[in-house]
Tab-separated table of C-alpha atoms in Angstrom:
chain	number	residue	atom	x	y	z
U	230	MET	CA	-7.171	34.826	-3.563
U	231	ALA	CA	-4.172	32.535	-3.311
U	232	ASP	CA	-4.473	29.055	-4.815
U	233	ASP	CA	-5.346	26.274	-2.395
U	234	VAL	CA	-2.471	24.072	-1.318
U	235	VAL	CA	-2.671	20.653	-2.975
U	236	ALA	CA	-1.612	17.491	-1.121
U	237	ASP	CA	-2.020	13.972	-2.497
U	238	GLY	CA	-4.070	15.403	-5.370
U	239	ILE	CA	-6.629	17.081	-3.054
U	240	ALA	CA	-6.966	20.852	-2.790
U	241	SER	CA	-6.968	21.964	0.840
U	242	GLY	CA	-10.111	24.048	0.323
U	243	ALA	CA	-11.970	21.361	-1.598
U	244	PRO	CA	-15.447	20.440	-0.317
U	245	PRO	CA	-15.846	17.101	1.445
U	246	MET	CA	-16.979	13.774	0.042
U	247	THR	CA	-18.833	11.684	2.612
U	248	ALA	CA	-20.039	8.117	3.091
U	249	SER	CA	-23.074	7.627	5.371
U	250	PHE	CA	-24.064	4.148	6.531
U	251	HIS	CA	-27.792	3.357	6.567
U	252	GLY	CA	-27.471	-0.449	6.650
U	253	VAL	CA	-24.389	-2.473	7.602
U	254	ARG	CA	-25.718	-5.973	8.267
U	255	GLY	CA	-25.173	-9.013	6.044
U	256	SER	CA	-27.534	-11.752	4.874
U	257	THR	CA	-30.741	-10.735	6.661
U	258	PRO	CA	-32.068	-7.782	8.633
U	259	CYS	CA	-32.217	-8.351	12.361
U	260	HIS	CA	-33.488	-6.596	15.434
U	261	GLY	CA	-33.033	-6.567	19.192
U	262	PRO	CA	-31.500	-4.679	22.092
U	263	ASP	CA	-28.202	-6.523	21.610
U	264	ILE	CA	-27.556	-4.969	18.167
U	265	MET	CA	-28.843	-1.443	18.690
U	266	ARG	CA	-25.478	0.304	18.421
U	267	TYR	CA	-24.368	-1.213	15.116
U	268	GLY	CA	-27.852	-1.696	13.681
U	269	GLY	CA	-29.700	-4.481	11.911
U	270	ASN	CA	-30.526	-3.133	8.457
U	271	THR	CA	-28.917	-4.679	5.399
U	272	SER	CA	-26.457	-3.005	3.057
U	273	CYS	CA	-26.995	0.608	2.033
U	274	VAL	CA	-24.396	3.396	1.981
U	275	ALA	CA	-25.016	6.931	0.677
U	276	ILE	CA	-22.146	8.796	-0.970
U	277	ARG	CA	-22.573	12.564	-0.909
U	278	ILE	CA	-20.603	14.912	-3.137
U	279	PRO	CA	-21.452	18.639	-2.977
U	280	GLY	CA	-23.352	19.674	-6.086
U	281	ALA	CA	-24.045	16.096	-7.223
U	282	ASP	CA	-27.020	13.778	-6.854
U	283	PRO	CA	-26.605	11.026	-4.230
U	284	ILE	CA	-24.837	7.789	-5.077
U	285	LEU	CA	-26.152	4.728	-3.254
U	286	LEU	CA	-24.126	1.612	-2.637
U	287	ASP	CA	-26.683	-1.225	-2.599
U	288	LEU	CA	-30.404	-1.195	-1.881
U	289	GLY	CA	-30.817	-3.209	1.307
U	290	THR	CA	-33.309	-2.409	4.036
U	291	GLY	CA	-31.245	0.608	5.091
U	292	LEU	CA	-32.491	2.284	1.894
U	293	ARG	CA	-35.886	2.838	3.508
U	294	TYR	CA	-34.296	5.038	6.181
U	295	PHE	CA	-32.262	6.975	3.619
U	296	GLY	CA	-35.520	7.578	1.756
U	297	LEU	CA	-37.190	8.983	4.850
U	298	GLU	CA	-34.485	11.679	4.986
U	299	GLN	CA	-35.327	12.991	1.507
U	300	PRO	CA	-37.547	16.084	1.154
U	301	PRO	CA	-41.148	15.007	0.500
U	302	GLY	CA	-42.721	15.914	-2.818
U	303	VAL	CA	-39.382	16.761	-4.472
U	304	PRO	CA	-38.536	14.349	-7.317
U	305	PHE	CA	-35.500	12.322	-6.291
U	306	ARG	CA	-32.541	11.937	-8.643
U	307	GLY	CA	-29.800	9.453	-7.843
U	308	THR	CA	-27.630	6.555	-8.874
U	309	CYS	CA	-27.195	3.133	-7.292
U	310	LEU	CA	-24.071	1.045	-7.656
U	311	LEU	CA	-25.459	-2.414	-6.929
U	312	SER	CA	-22.951	-5.102	-5.991
U	313	HIS	CA	-25.192	-8.083	-6.822
U	314	LEU	CA	-28.772	-9.242	-6.877
U	315	HIS	CA	-29.086	-11.224	-3.650
U	316	TRP	CA	-32.246	-10.338	-1.763
U	317	ASP	CA	-30.512	-8.669	1.193
U	318	HIS	CA	-29.013	-6.113	-1.215
U	319	ILE	CA	-32.207	-5.165	-3.075
U	320	GLN	CA	-35.079	-5.624	-0.634
U	321	GLY	CA	-35.228	-1.947	0.328
U	322	LEU	CA	-36.146	-0.754	-3.175
U	323	PRO	CA	-39.938	-1.263	-3.026
U	324	PHE	CA	-39.977	0.586	0.322
U	325	PHE	CA	-38.006	3.579	-1.008
U	326	THR	CA	-40.650	6.291	-0.541
U	327	PRO	CA	-39.130	8.805	-3.032
U	328	LEU	CA	-40.285	6.429	-5.798
U	329	LEU	CA	-43.847	7.343	-4.844
U	330	THR	CA	-43.290	10.812	-6.366
U	331	ASP	CA	-43.834	11.431	-10.080
U	332	GLY	CA	-40.609	12.415	-11.785
U	333	ALA	CA	-38.321	10.503	-9.423
U	334	GLU	CA	-35.403	8.857	-11.238
U	335	VAL	CA	-33.080	6.112	-9.993
U	336	THR	CA	-30.411	4.622	-12.253
U	337	ILE	CA	-29.152	1.228	-11.120
U	338	HIS	CA	-25.791	-0.064	-12.298
U	339	ALA	CA	-25.624	-3.801	-11.609
U	340	PRO	CA	-23.627	-6.828	-12.757
U	341	SER	CA	-24.729	-8.592	-15.918
U	342	GLN	CA	-25.939	-12.120	-15.209
U	343	ASP	CA	-24.154	-15.304	-16.258
U	344	ASP	CA	-27.313	-16.771	-17.820
U	345	GLY	CA	-27.996	-13.682	-19.918
U	346	THR	CA	-31.104	-12.609	-17.990
U	347	SER	CA	-31.262	-8.827	-17.933
U	348	VAL	CA	-31.031	-7.057	-14.598
U	349	GLU	CA	-34.328	-5.336	-15.370
U	350	ARG	CA	-35.959	-8.748	-15.843
U	351	VAL	CA	-34.572	-10.015	-12.518
U	352	PHE	CA	-36.135	-7.065	-10.674
U	353	ALA	CA	-39.409	-7.482	-12.558
U	354	ARG	CA	-39.579	-11.158	-11.587
U	355	THR	CA	-38.675	-10.428	-7.940
U	356	ILE	CA	-40.773	-7.383	-7.048
U	357	THR	CA	-44.100	-8.671	-8.333
U	358	PRO	CA	-47.056	-10.707	-7.103
U	359	PRO	CA	-47.167	-13.152	-5.388
U	360	LEU	CA	-43.785	-12.219	-3.877
U	361	PHE	CA	-44.798	-8.568	-3.449
U	362	PRO	CA	-48.228	-6.903	-3.602
U	363	ILE	CA	-47.556	-4.851	-6.766
U	364	ASP	CA	-45.163	-4.737	-9.699
U	365	LEU	CA	-42.183	-2.424	-9.334
U	366	ALA	CA	-43.242	-0.754	-12.584
U	367	MET	CA	-46.460	0.427	-10.896
U	368	LEU	CA	-44.577	2.899	-8.692
U	369	PRO	CA	-44.790	6.500	-9.997
U	370	GLY	CA	-41.028	6.993	-10.066
U	371	ASN	CA	-38.811	5.577	-12.797
U	372	VAL	CA	-36.061	2.984	-12.352
U	373	SER	CA	-33.586	2.440	-15.192
U	374	TYR	CA	-30.772	-0.090	-15.455
U	375	SER	CA	-27.230	-0.328	-16.746
U	376	GLU	CA	-25.281	-3.589	-16.725
U	377	VAL	CA	-21.613	-3.686	-15.770
U	378	GLY	CA	-18.766	-6.155	-15.398
U	379	ASP	CA	-15.107	-5.205	-15.584
U	380	SER	CA	-16.077	-1.678	-16.567
U	381	GLU	CA	-15.221	1.995	-16.257
U	382	PHE	CA	-17.812	4.726	-16.629
U	383	VAL	CA	-18.606	8.287	-15.597
U	384	ILE	CA	-21.513	9.634	-13.548
U	385	ASP	CA	-22.484	13.192	-14.426
U	386	GLY	CA	-22.026	15.064	-11.172
U	387	GLY	CA	-23.555	18.311	-12.437
U	388	ALA	CA	-21.876	21.232	-10.707
U	389	ALA	CA	-19.449	18.783	-9.057
U	390	GLY	CA	-18.095	17.608	-12.415
U	391	ASP	CA	-17.432	14.062	-13.519
U	392	ILE	CA	-17.451	11.229	-10.983
U	393	ARG	CA	-15.405	8.304	-12.239
U	394	VAL	CA	-16.465	4.741	-11.425
U	395	MET	CA	-14.626	1.452	-11.862
U	396	SER	CA	-16.367	-1.905	-11.444
U	397	ARG	CA	-14.632	-5.259	-11.237
U	398	VAL	CA	-16.030	-8.775	-10.971
U	399	ILE	CA	-15.048	-10.277	-7.615
U	400	PRO	CA	-15.602	-13.782	-6.198
U	401	HIS	CA	-18.865	-14.401	-4.328
U	402	ILE	CA	-21.868	-16.681	-4.880
U	403	GLY	CA	-23.380	-15.514	-8.163
U	404	ARG	CA	-22.232	-12.675	-10.368
U	405	THR	CA	-20.895	-9.904	-8.113
U	406	VAL	CA	-18.908	-6.727	-8.596
U	407	GLY	CA	-17.081	-4.281	-6.397
U	408	TYR	CA	-16.839	-0.573	-7.147
U	409	ARG	CA	-14.331	2.245	-6.912
U	410	ILE	CA	-15.565	5.854	-6.950
U	411	GLU	CA	-13.136	8.712	-7.654
U	412	TRP	CA	-13.839	12.423	-7.451
U	413	ASN	CA	-11.655	15.455	-6.899
U	414	GLY	CA	-8.665	13.408	-5.740
U	415	ARG	CA	-10.743	11.345	-3.293
U	416	SER	CA	-11.651	7.679	-3.584
U	417	ILE	CA	-13.932	5.027	-2.075
U	418	ALA	CA	-13.880	1.284	-2.770
U	419	TYR	CA	-16.859	-0.934	-1.975
U	420	LEU	CA	-16.528	-4.728	-1.748
U	421	SER	CA	-19.524	-5.733	0.323
U	422	ASP	CA	-19.468	-9.490	-0.387
U	423	HIS	CA	-16.038	-10.947	-1.128
U	424	GLN	CA	-15.087	-14.611	-1.069
U	425	GLN	CA	-11.794	-15.359	0.654
U	426	PRO	CA	-9.968	-18.450	-0.671
U	427	CYS	CA	-11.583	-21.428	1.016
U	428	ASP	CA	-8.264	-22.804	2.229
U	429	GLY	CA	-7.834	-19.662	4.330
U	430	THR	CA	-4.874	-18.310	2.381
U	431	LEU	CA	-4.429	-14.577	2.014
U	432	ALA	CA	-4.845	-13.905	-1.695
U	433	ALA	CA	-7.109	-11.723	-3.811
U	434	SER	CA	-7.853	-11.246	-7.497
U	435	ARG	CA	-6.300	-8.581	-9.688
U	436	GLY	CA	-9.739	-6.972	-9.908
U	437	ALA	CA	-9.972	-6.674	-6.140
U	438	PHE	CA	-6.575	-4.991	-6.024
U	439	ASP	CA	-7.581	-2.657	-8.877
U	440	LEU	CA	-10.469	-1.448	-6.742
U	441	CYS	CA	-8.599	-1.131	-3.461
U	442	ARG	CA	-5.174	0.170	-4.451
U	443	ASP	CA	-4.253	3.317	-2.465
U	444	VAL	CA	-7.924	4.090	-1.831
U	445	ASP	CA	-8.902	6.633	0.823
U	446	LEU	CA	-11.763	4.521	2.197
U	447	LEU	CA	-12.303	0.802	1.695
U	448	ILE	CA	-15.731	-0.529	2.733
U	449	HIS	CA	-15.266	-4.285	2.906
U	450	ASP	CA	-16.991	-7.528	3.846
U	451	ALA	CA	-16.036	-8.604	7.379
U	452	GLN	CA	-18.660	-11.229	8.094
U	453	TYR	CA	-16.816	-14.095	9.780
U	454	THR	CA	-14.456	-15.016	12.559
U	455	PRO	CA	-11.854	-17.670	11.625
U	456	ALA	CA	-13.918	-20.334	13.424
U	457	GLU	CA	-17.059	-19.376	11.486
U	458	PHE	CA	-15.169	-19.286	8.195
U	459	ALA	CA	-13.879	-22.819	8.804
U	460	THR	CA	-17.441	-24.171	8.517
U	461	LYS	CA	-18.732	-21.642	5.947
U	462	CYS	CA	-15.709	-21.157	3.719
U	463	ASP	CA	-17.711	-21.516	0.496
U	464	TRP	CA	-20.572	-19.192	1.490
U	465	GLY	CA	-19.085	-16.220	-0.358
U	466	HIS	CA	-17.590	-14.141	2.442
U	467	CYS	CA	-14.366	-13.592	4.391
U	468	THR	CA	-12.933	-13.041	7.826
U	469	VAL	CA	-12.284	-9.722	9.492
U	470	GLY	CA	-8.576	-10.496	9.311
U	471	PHE	CA	-8.755	-10.986	5.552
U	472	ALA	CA	-10.303	-7.524	5.170
U	473	VAL	CA	-7.478	-5.949	7.179
U	474	TRP	CA	-4.876	-7.886	5.175
U	475	LEU	CA	-6.324	-6.758	1.825
U	476	ALA	CA	-6.546	-3.138	2.952
U	477	ALA	CA	-2.899	-3.190	4.023
U	478	GLU	CA	-1.647	-5.024	0.925
U	479	ALA	CA	-3.501	-2.605	-1.356
U	480	GLY	CA	-2.344	0.495	0.523
U	481	ALA	CA	-5.822	1.595	1.614
U	482	LYS	CA	-5.753	4.447	4.119
U	483	ARG	CA	-8.932	3.583	6.028
U	484	LEU	CA	-10.963	0.373	6.290
U	485	ALA	CA	-14.622	0.239	7.311
U	486	LEU	CA	-15.608	-3.265	8.439
U	487	PHE	CA	-18.993	-3.995	6.876
U	488	HIS	CA	-21.639	-6.665	6.175
U	489	HIS	CA	-21.658	-7.836	9.780
U	490	ASP	CA	-22.982	-11.326	10.430
U	491	PRO	CA	-26.553	-11.276	11.801
U	492	THR	CA	-25.441	-13.423	14.749
U	493	HIS	CA	-22.831	-10.874	15.866
U	494	ASP	CA	-24.184	-8.685	18.644
U	495	ASP	CA	-22.728	-5.326	19.689
U	496	GLU	CA	-20.310	-6.836	22.200
U	497	THR	CA	-18.993	-9.305	19.636
U	498	LEU	CA	-18.543	-6.567	17.059
U	499	ASP	CA	-16.815	-4.321	19.611
U	500	ARG	CA	-14.301	-7.097	20.248
U	501	LEU	CA	-13.751	-7.808	16.545
U	502	VAL	CA	-13.280	-4.112	15.770
U	503	VAL	CA	-10.747	-3.662	18.576
U	504	GLU	CA	-8.769	-6.683	17.377
U	505	ALA	CA	-8.885	-5.432	13.787
U	506	ARG	CA	-7.835	-1.947	14.847
U	507	VAL	CA	-4.740	-3.334	16.582
U	508	ASP	CA	-3.933	-5.421	13.491
U	509	GLY	CA	-4.532	-2.403	11.257
U	510	GLU	CA	-2.287	-0.125	13.293
U	511	ALA	CA	0.546	-2.611	12.900
U	512	ARG	CA	-0.056	-2.626	9.136
U	513	GLY	CA	-0.603	1.126	8.677
U	514	VAL	CA	-4.391	1.026	8.173
U	515	ASP	CA	-6.967	3.001	10.159
U	516	VAL	CA	-9.842	0.583	10.953
U	517	VAL	CA	-13.396	1.476	11.938
U	518	GLY	CA	-16.492	-0.641	12.433
U	519	ALA	CA	-19.352	0.498	10.209
U	520	SER	CA	-22.559	1.234	12.103
U	521	GLU	CA	-25.902	2.737	11.192
U	522	GLY	CA	-25.773	6.518	11.439
U	523	LEU	CA	-21.987	6.730	10.986
U	524	THR	CA	-20.757	9.269	8.452
U	525	LEU	CA	-17.136	9.273	7.324
U	526	THR	CA	-15.459	12.170	5.546
U	527	VAL	CA	-13.273	10.882	2.737
U	528	GLY	CA	-9.791	12.146	1.968
U	529	GLU	CA	-9.282	14.376	4.998
């Protein structure tokens, strides 16, 4: 058989890498007929690589719905790349039904904390009475932790081979990282919560550019309009326009607008996505609005 043609480091016959969105909302889950198309669950994205265990980006309420898709009674194996420890990014974990099966294993990579508290201790203090009916450790499945900062590491992809991960500390409220995942010539960057300079200037850290440079898919915070940012500039997020600017400056091929504000209904998000798509076209970036149920193939 003839060798596959290789373009941009990707073999033409190579299997796909996909990103499926199970939660795209920022700050708090929300519900109602006005948000049905984009969805109201908080951050959770599943990365699928043929032959490898799933990789989860954050553990928001969308994680519950990802869990419902897993085969019952089969011990789950997977990795989570957790951006930070705010409640909207972890509150799906105790409702992740695969952890009710003996032998389930979830490894969570998460940013080390400024005060030295271990990530494991933060979870133990959060998912416990009186804040939750039981301790996380009482679930039959096992959760293990690895702390990261400005790091590079490898996830064993089994038959898929090594999956390379870069993490970089990025500005937000509290210790926060973004991630870059690379496999088989394909790449995804994930910056769910990213503080734009409060004066509204278009500038980003070296770490942010490390994550986003020439990436196939950038999943990025897009919480505010300029008017909203003017009154919430130090709340740890950015405007839609900032996300498009960073994608273009870094040479990202596709941008998925993410972490939608809970006050933004479907019509508002439609308008923001259309405006961002026009801006992106002028800058050479394909822009999509992340919504629950959307699956994107990476590196096509």
